[in-house]
Every structure is written in C-alpha cells, then in structure tokens.
mmCIF file of C-alpha atoms and ligand atoms in Angstrom:
data_model
loop_
_atom_site.group_PDB
_atom_site.id
_atom_site.type_symbol
_atom_site.label_atom_id
_atom_site.label_comp_id
_atom_site.label_asym_id
_atom_site.label_seq_id
_atom_site.Cartn_x
_atom_site.Cartn_y
_atom_site.Cartn_z
ATOM 1 C CA UNK A 11 77.052 125.658 91.250
ATOM 2 C CA UNK A 12 79.286 124.380 93.993
ATOM 3 C CA UNK A 13 80.024 126.949 96.673
ATOM 4 C CA UNK A 14 83.825 127.064 96.643
ATOM 5 C CA UNK A 15 84.037 129.304 99.659
ATOM 6 C CA UNK A 16 82.427 127.206 102.388
ATOM 7 C CA UNK A 17 84.776 124.358 103.376
ATOM 8 C CA UNK A 18 87.880 126.113 102.097
ATOM 9 C CA UNK A 19 88.808 128.908 104.443
ATOM 10 C CA UNK A 20 92.489 129.814 104.309
ATOM 11 C CA UNK A 21 94.198 130.623 107.622
ATOM 12 C CA UNK A 22 96.746 132.840 105.896
ATOM 13 C CA UNK A 23 96.903 134.990 102.811
ATOM 14 C CA UNK A 24 97.470 132.472 100.003
ATOM 15 C CA UNK A 25 97.003 132.660 96.270
ATOM 16 C CA UNK A 26 93.457 131.706 95.329
ATOM 17 C CA UNK A 27 94.709 128.964 92.993
ATOM 18 C CA UNK A 28 95.355 126.708 96.003
ATOM 19 C CA UNK A 29 91.785 126.994 97.255
ATOM 20 C CA UNK A 30 90.203 126.773 93.847
ATOM 21 C CA UNK A 31 91.768 123.418 92.896
ATOM 22 C CA UNK A 32 89.831 120.398 94.043
ATOM 23 C CA UNK A 33 89.165 116.878 92.799
ATOM 24 C CA UNK A 34 85.820 116.590 91.008
ATOM 25 C CA UNK A 35 84.162 113.305 90.062
ATOM 26 C CA UNK A 36 81.731 114.597 87.464
ATOM 27 C CA UNK A 37 83.024 115.309 83.954
ATOM 28 C CA UNK A 38 81.436 116.444 80.707
ATOM 29 C CA UNK A 39 81.475 114.144 77.712
ATOM 30 C CA UNK A 40 83.618 116.655 75.859
ATOM 31 C CA UNK A 41 87.184 116.149 74.613
ATOM 32 C CA UNK A 42 90.081 118.078 76.074
ATOM 33 C CA UNK A 43 91.935 119.989 73.360
ATOM 34 C CA UNK A 44 95.458 118.973 72.403
ATOM 35 C CA UNK A 45 96.559 122.470 73.378
ATOM 36 C CA UNK A 46 95.113 122.188 76.892
ATOM 37 C CA UNK A 47 96.718 118.759 77.332
ATOM 38 C CA UNK A 48 100.088 120.208 76.334
ATOM 39 C CA UNK A 49 99.587 123.047 78.802
ATOM 40 C CA UNK A 50 98.789 120.861 81.827
ATOM 41 C CA UNK A 51 101.725 118.523 81.238
ATOM 42 C CA UNK A 52 104.014 121.453 80.512
ATOM 43 C CA UNK A 53 103.192 122.722 84.009
ATOM 44 C CA UNK A 54 104.152 119.304 85.409
ATOM 45 C CA UNK A 55 107.485 119.558 83.582
ATOM 46 C CA UNK A 56 108.520 122.498 85.765
ATOM 47 C CA UNK A 57 108.134 120.722 89.092
ATOM 48 C CA UNK A 58 111.216 120.384 91.301
ATOM 49 C CA UNK A 59 112.928 117.000 91.629
ATOM 50 C CA UNK A 60 115.872 115.410 93.407
ATOM 51 C CA UNK A 61 119.012 115.972 91.222
ATOM 52 C CA UNK A 62 116.607 117.470 88.650
ATOM 53 C CA UNK A 63 115.987 113.864 87.614
ATOM 54 C CA UNK A 64 112.382 114.613 86.546
ATOM 55 C CA UNK A 65 111.490 110.972 87.210
ATOM 56 C CA UNK A 66 107.816 111.384 86.335
ATOM 57 C CA UNK A 67 106.097 109.984 83.275
ATOM 58 C CA UNK A 68 102.468 110.854 82.478
ATOM 59 C CA UNK A 69 100.854 108.400 80.061
ATOM 60 C CA UNK A 70 97.250 109.012 79.133
ATOM 61 C CA UNK A 71 94.611 108.530 76.501
ATOM 62 C CA UNK A 72 91.327 109.975 75.409
ATOM 63 C CA UNK A 73 90.968 107.426 72.611
ATOM 64 C CA UNK A 74 87.925 105.404 73.769
ATOM 65 C CA UNK A 75 89.420 101.886 73.607
ATOM 66 C CA UNK A 76 92.625 102.600 75.484
ATOM 67 C CA UNK A 77 90.836 104.960 77.856
ATOM 68 C CA UNK A 78 88.368 102.206 78.747
ATOM 69 C CA UNK A 79 91.255 99.802 79.363
ATOM 70 C CA UNK A 80 92.873 102.287 81.718
ATOM 71 C CA UNK A 81 89.529 102.835 83.446
ATOM 72 C CA UNK A 82 89.169 99.051 83.831
ATOM 73 C CA UNK A 83 92.186 99.144 86.175
ATOM 74 C CA UNK A 84 90.311 101.488 88.553
ATOM 75 C CA UNK A 85 88.859 100.121 91.786
ATOM 76 C CA UNK A 86 85.069 99.631 91.431
ATOM 77 C CA UNK A 87 84.258 102.642 93.632
ATOM 78 C CA UNK A 88 86.408 104.809 91.370
ATOM 79 C CA UNK A 89 85.371 103.178 88.109
ATOM 80 C CA UNK A 90 81.730 104.048 88.680
ATOM 81 C CA UNK A 91 82.429 107.755 88.147
ATOM 82 C CA UNK A 92 85.955 107.981 86.707
ATOM 83 C CA UNK A 93 85.134 105.898 83.621
ATOM 84 C CA UNK A 94 83.225 108.913 82.246
ATOM 85 C CA UNK A 95 86.142 111.355 82.313
ATOM 86 C CA UNK A 96 87.436 112.062 78.793
ATOM 87 C CA UNK A 97 91.093 111.571 79.698
ATOM 88 C CA UNK A 98 92.416 108.660 81.767
ATOM 89 C CA UNK A 99 96.068 108.116 82.553
ATOM 90 C CA UNK A 100 98.741 106.744 84.834
ATOM 91 C CA UNK A 101 101.690 108.492 86.460
ATOM 92 C CA UNK A 102 104.859 106.424 86.541
ATOM 93 C CA UNK A 103 108.027 107.105 88.529
ATOM 94 C CA UNK A 104 111.472 106.173 87.261
ATOM 95 C CA UNK A 105 113.071 103.812 89.780
ATOM 96 C CA UNK A 106 116.739 104.765 89.376
ATOM 97 C CA UNK A 107 118.738 107.928 88.806
ATOM 98 C CA UNK A 108 120.011 108.346 85.255
ATOM 99 C CA UNK A 109 123.326 109.832 86.346
ATOM 100 C CA UNK A 110 124.513 106.913 88.489
ATOM 101 C CA UNK A 111 121.940 104.087 88.212
ATOM 102 C CA UNK A 112 121.275 104.133 91.979
ATOM 103 C CA UNK A 113 117.779 103.722 93.431
ATOM 104 C CA UNK A 114 115.914 107.022 93.557
ATOM 105 C CA UNK A 115 114.043 107.055 96.867
ATOM 106 C CA UNK A 116 112.409 110.340 95.896
ATOM 107 C CA UNK A 117 110.770 109.406 92.617
ATOM 108 C CA UNK A 118 107.268 109.236 94.100
ATOM 109 C CA UNK A 119 107.812 112.467 96.033
ATOM 110 C CA UNK A 120 108.857 114.230 92.828
ATOM 111 C CA UNK A 121 106.067 112.709 90.730
ATOM 112 C CA UNK A 122 103.609 113.941 93.373
ATOM 113 C CA UNK A 123 104.939 117.479 92.976
ATOM 114 C CA UNK A 124 104.553 117.205 89.193
ATOM 115 C CA UNK A 125 101.023 115.844 89.587
ATOM 116 C CA UNK A 126 100.102 118.795 91.773
ATOM 117 C CA UNK A 127 101.492 121.230 89.209
ATOM 118 C CA UNK A 128 99.416 119.484 86.556
ATOM 119 C CA UNK A 129 96.303 119.767 88.724
ATOM 120 C CA UNK A 130 96.774 123.451 89.463
ATOM 121 C CA UNK A 131 97.341 124.254 85.795
ATOM 122 C CA UNK A 132 94.315 122.193 84.766
ATOM 123 C CA UNK A 133 92.191 124.104 87.239
ATOM 124 C CA UNK A 134 93.449 127.400 85.823
ATOM 125 C CA UNK A 135 92.178 126.222 82.417
ATOM 126 C CA UNK A 136 88.773 125.403 83.884
ATOM 127 C CA UNK A 137 89.484 121.669 83.825
ATOM 128 C CA UNK A 138 89.229 119.214 86.693
ATOM 129 C CA UNK A 139 91.699 116.477 87.643
ATOM 130 C CA UNK A 140 91.329 113.622 90.087
ATOM 131 C CA UNK A 141 94.212 111.416 91.250
ATOM 132 C CA UNK A 142 93.462 107.776 91.939
ATOM 133 C CA UNK A 143 95.442 105.516 94.229
ATOM 134 C CA UNK A 144 92.608 103.018 93.922
ATOM 135 C CA UNK A 145 93.712 101.267 90.743
ATOM 136 C CA UNK A 146 95.510 98.092 89.746
ATOM 137 C CA UNK A 147 99.028 99.051 88.618
ATOM 138 C CA UNK A 148 99.829 95.629 87.126
ATOM 139 C CA UNK A 149 98.036 95.897 83.737
ATOM 140 C CA UNK A 150 99.248 99.481 83.275
ATOM 141 C CA UNK A 151 102.780 98.528 82.205
ATOM 142 C CA UNK A 152 101.508 96.500 79.277
ATOM 143 C CA UNK A 153 98.742 98.968 78.413
ATOM 144 C CA UNK A 154 101.272 101.731 77.920
ATOM 145 C CA UNK A 155 104.324 99.609 76.947
ATOM 146 C CA UNK A 156 106.273 100.821 79.953
ATOM 147 C CA UNK A 157 109.275 98.721 81.113
ATOM 148 C CA UNK A 158 108.493 97.700 84.683
ATOM 149 C CA UNK A 159 112.163 97.224 85.500
ATOM 150 C CA UNK A 160 112.623 100.972 85.016
ATOM 151 C CA UNK A 161 109.315 102.466 86.192
ATOM 152 C CA UNK A 162 106.726 102.079 88.943
ATOM 153 C CA UNK A 163 103.042 102.797 88.225
ATOM 154 C CA UNK A 164 102.331 105.198 91.103
ATOM 155 C CA UNK A 165 98.821 106.550 90.616
ATOM 156 C CA UNK A 166 96.133 106.896 87.992
ATOM 157 C CA UNK A 167 94.404 110.137 87.115
ATOM 158 C CA UNK A 168 91.468 111.467 85.169
ATOM 159 C CA UNK A 169 91.088 114.871 83.589
ATOM 160 C CA UNK A 170 88.310 116.721 81.839
ATOM 161 C CA UNK A 171 85.850 119.573 81.783
ATOM 162 C CA UNK A 172 83.864 119.560 84.993
ATOM 163 C CA UNK A 173 80.289 118.326 84.804
ATOM 164 C CA UNK A 174 77.197 118.791 86.944
ATOM 165 C CA UNK A 175 77.031 116.811 90.218
ATOM 166 C CA UNK A 176 73.582 115.578 89.172
ATOM 167 C CA UNK A 177 75.172 113.333 86.531
ATOM 168 C CA UNK A 178 76.781 111.260 89.311
ATOM 169 C CA UNK A 179 75.233 108.291 91.099
ATOM 170 C CA UNK A 180 73.340 109.585 94.124
ATOM 171 C CA UNK A 181 75.858 108.509 96.780
ATOM 172 C CA UNK A 182 78.561 110.591 95.078
ATOM 173 C CA UNK A 183 76.533 113.754 94.569
ATOM 174 C CA UNK A 184 76.853 115.019 98.138
ATOM 175 C CA UNK A 185 80.629 114.438 98.022
ATOM 176 C CA UNK A 186 80.988 116.539 94.867
ATOM 177 C CA UNK A 187 82.362 119.594 96.630
ATOM 178 C CA UNK A 188 85.708 120.893 97.785
ATOM 179 C CA UNK A 189 86.910 119.355 101.043
ATOM 180 C CA UNK A 190 88.220 120.997 104.221
ATOM 181 C CA UNK A 191 91.698 120.747 105.719
ATOM 182 C CA UNK A 192 93.418 120.136 109.063
ATOM 183 C CA UNK A 193 94.402 123.222 111.023
ATOM 184 C CA UNK A 194 97.562 124.965 109.920
ATOM 185 C CA UNK A 195 99.097 124.694 113.405
ATOM 186 C CA UNK A 196 98.820 120.896 113.267
ATOM 187 C CA UNK A 197 100.868 120.517 110.072
ATOM 188 C CA UNK A 198 103.559 123.179 110.369
ATOM 189 C CA UNK A 199 105.399 124.021 113.619
ATOM 190 C CA UNK A 200 108.338 126.212 114.362
ATOM 191 C CA UNK A 201 110.820 124.218 116.401
ATOM 192 C CA UNK A 202 110.035 120.900 118.038
ATOM 193 C CA UNK A 203 107.112 118.687 117.201
ATOM 194 C CA UNK A 204 104.079 119.157 119.430
ATOM 195 C CA UNK A 205 101.364 116.527 119.322
HETATM 196 C C1 FMN B 15 97.866 109.807 95.764
HETATM 197 C C2 FMN B 15 96.374 110.085 95.794
HETATM 198 C C3 FMN B 15 95.494 109.038 95.642
HETATM 199 C C4 FMN B 15 94.106 109.283 95.620
HETATM 200 N N1 FMN B 15 93.242 108.248 95.398
HETATM 201 C C5 FMN B 15 91.933 108.484 95.271
HETATM 202 C C6 FMN B 15 91.033 107.435 94.926
HETATM 203 O O1 FMN B 15 91.434 106.285 94.697
HETATM 204 N N2 FMN B 15 89.717 107.731 94.838
HETATM 205 C C7 FMN B 15 89.231 108.996 95.060
HETATM 206 O O2 FMN B 15 88.018 109.197 94.939
HETATM 207 N N3 FMN B 15 90.062 110.026 95.364
HETATM 208 C C8 FMN B 15 91.395 109.797 95.462
HETATM 209 N N4 FMN B 15 92.255 110.838 95.748
HETATM 210 C C9 FMN B 15 91.719 112.206 95.900
HETATM 211 C C10 FMN B 15 91.708 112.623 97.359
HETATM 212 O O3 FMN B 15 90.688 111.934 98.039
HETATM 213 C C11 FMN B 15 91.548 114.153 97.444
HETATM 214 O O4 FMN B 15 92.653 114.777 96.854
HETATM 215 C C12 FMN B 15 91.406 114.628 98.884
HETATM 216 O O5 FMN B 15 90.214 114.138 99.460
HETATM 217 C C13 FMN B 15 91.412 116.138 99.003
HETATM 218 O O6 FMN B 15 90.370 116.665 98.224
HETATM 219 P P1 FMN B 15 90.618 117.735 97.064
HETATM 220 O O7 FMN B 15 91.665 117.173 96.120
HETATM 221 O O8 FMN B 15 89.279 117.869 96.408
HETATM 222 O O9 FMN B 15 91.111 118.998 97.687
HETATM 223 C C14 FMN B 15 93.624 110.598 95.788
HETATM 224 C C15 FMN B 15 94.536 111.650 95.961
HETATM 225 C C16 FMN B 15 95.890 111.406 95.949
HETATM 226 C C17 FMN B 15 96.845 112.559 96.095
#
C-alpha cells in the first residue's frame, strides 16, 4: 500500500479529504458503476462559477471503442498508463456566457473548480482520477460531437478503481505516490506580495 502520510503533511488543520486525493496512474480493469459515475459528476455540478454559468461539460466513455479513441489523443507518456483506465473523458469549457453572448474569460477557471470537485468526490468513493493536459484537443470535438465554435477542449481525464503500482511500467512505479506541496507561506500572504 502507498503510504499516504509521508509527502503530504498539512501545515494547518484541514479536512483529510484534501490530503487523501491524489492522481494515480494505475487502475484496475474493472468498470465504474453508473451510480458512481453519476455521483462524481453530480459533485462537479455544485462547483462555483462566474455568473453561475456552469460552463463545464464532462464527456466520457467506458465503452472500449470510444474509450480507446479518447486515449489515442493522449500524449505518448500519458497513453502508456492512462489507456488502461476504465473511463476516459474530456472536459470542455463553454466559450461564451449564455445570458449575453460575451466571451467568458473564466470558463477554464470554473471548469477547473468542477474538475476538482469531481476528483474529491471520486476519491471519497475509493476511485482515482487523473487530469491530463497532455492530450491533443483537436480530435476530441469530433469524437464527442461537440461544436468547437461553442466549446474549448480544456483537459482530458481518466477515472477508475485504483490498481497496484506493480502493474505500471517500471519508470512509473516510483512516481505512483502522492506528491508534496510548496510551503503555505509561499502561496498565501496577508498584505503585499513577498518574493
Ligand atoms: C490541468 C492539469 C493537467 C495535468 N496534466 C497531466 C498530464 O498530462 N500527465 C500527468 O501525468 N499528470 C497530469 N496532471 C496531474 C498533475 O501532475 C498532478 O495533479 C500534480 O502533480 C499534483 O499531484 P496530485 O494530483 O497527485 O496531488 C495534470 C493536472 C492538471 C490539474
């Protein structure tokens, strides 16, 4: 088992869900239930967004043919492990606000919040998620029939029951553990910025 405690020491008293979520690369060859899928995307639904636009769109598949096509968009270093996750998907952001048609500069910010909610909820269910910026967005519009004039393919993701690190290629096995963080004082400051 991975030792969750070691690289993840909180500097303040936070809920354990923040420390327990991490991005695994090893997944079991076991489907995710429809109920669990509903639950993780329901959590995403409650994320905050500018004007409550909810500009996120999570499109995914665990049907082998479409899933393999999504995985084929992954960068080779991601494909090597992420192709084995039972669910593969893409998060899109809606380019313009519905209420006035103006560009929504915050769509990616909001979709990121929704993705984090999804990840936390998945972890609570004993599932793992991994976001992937290393993917080719271009084929994703056609794969999922998404109008590119309305949406941007922001990031891919995989989801599934966590597997054993030993199922990964050797170079990924050592990385299969929760990562550390910068110091709290370097990311949040009261008053003026201090380098
Ligand atoms: C927008 C975004 C893109 C990412 N892209 C990749 C990726 O292409 N490949 C990868 O292995 N991890 C990717 N990650 C995962 C990060 O490397 C990971 O979240 C980070 O190292 C912190 O580790 P943790 O999530 O396990 O806490 C991405 C994460 C985010 C939020």
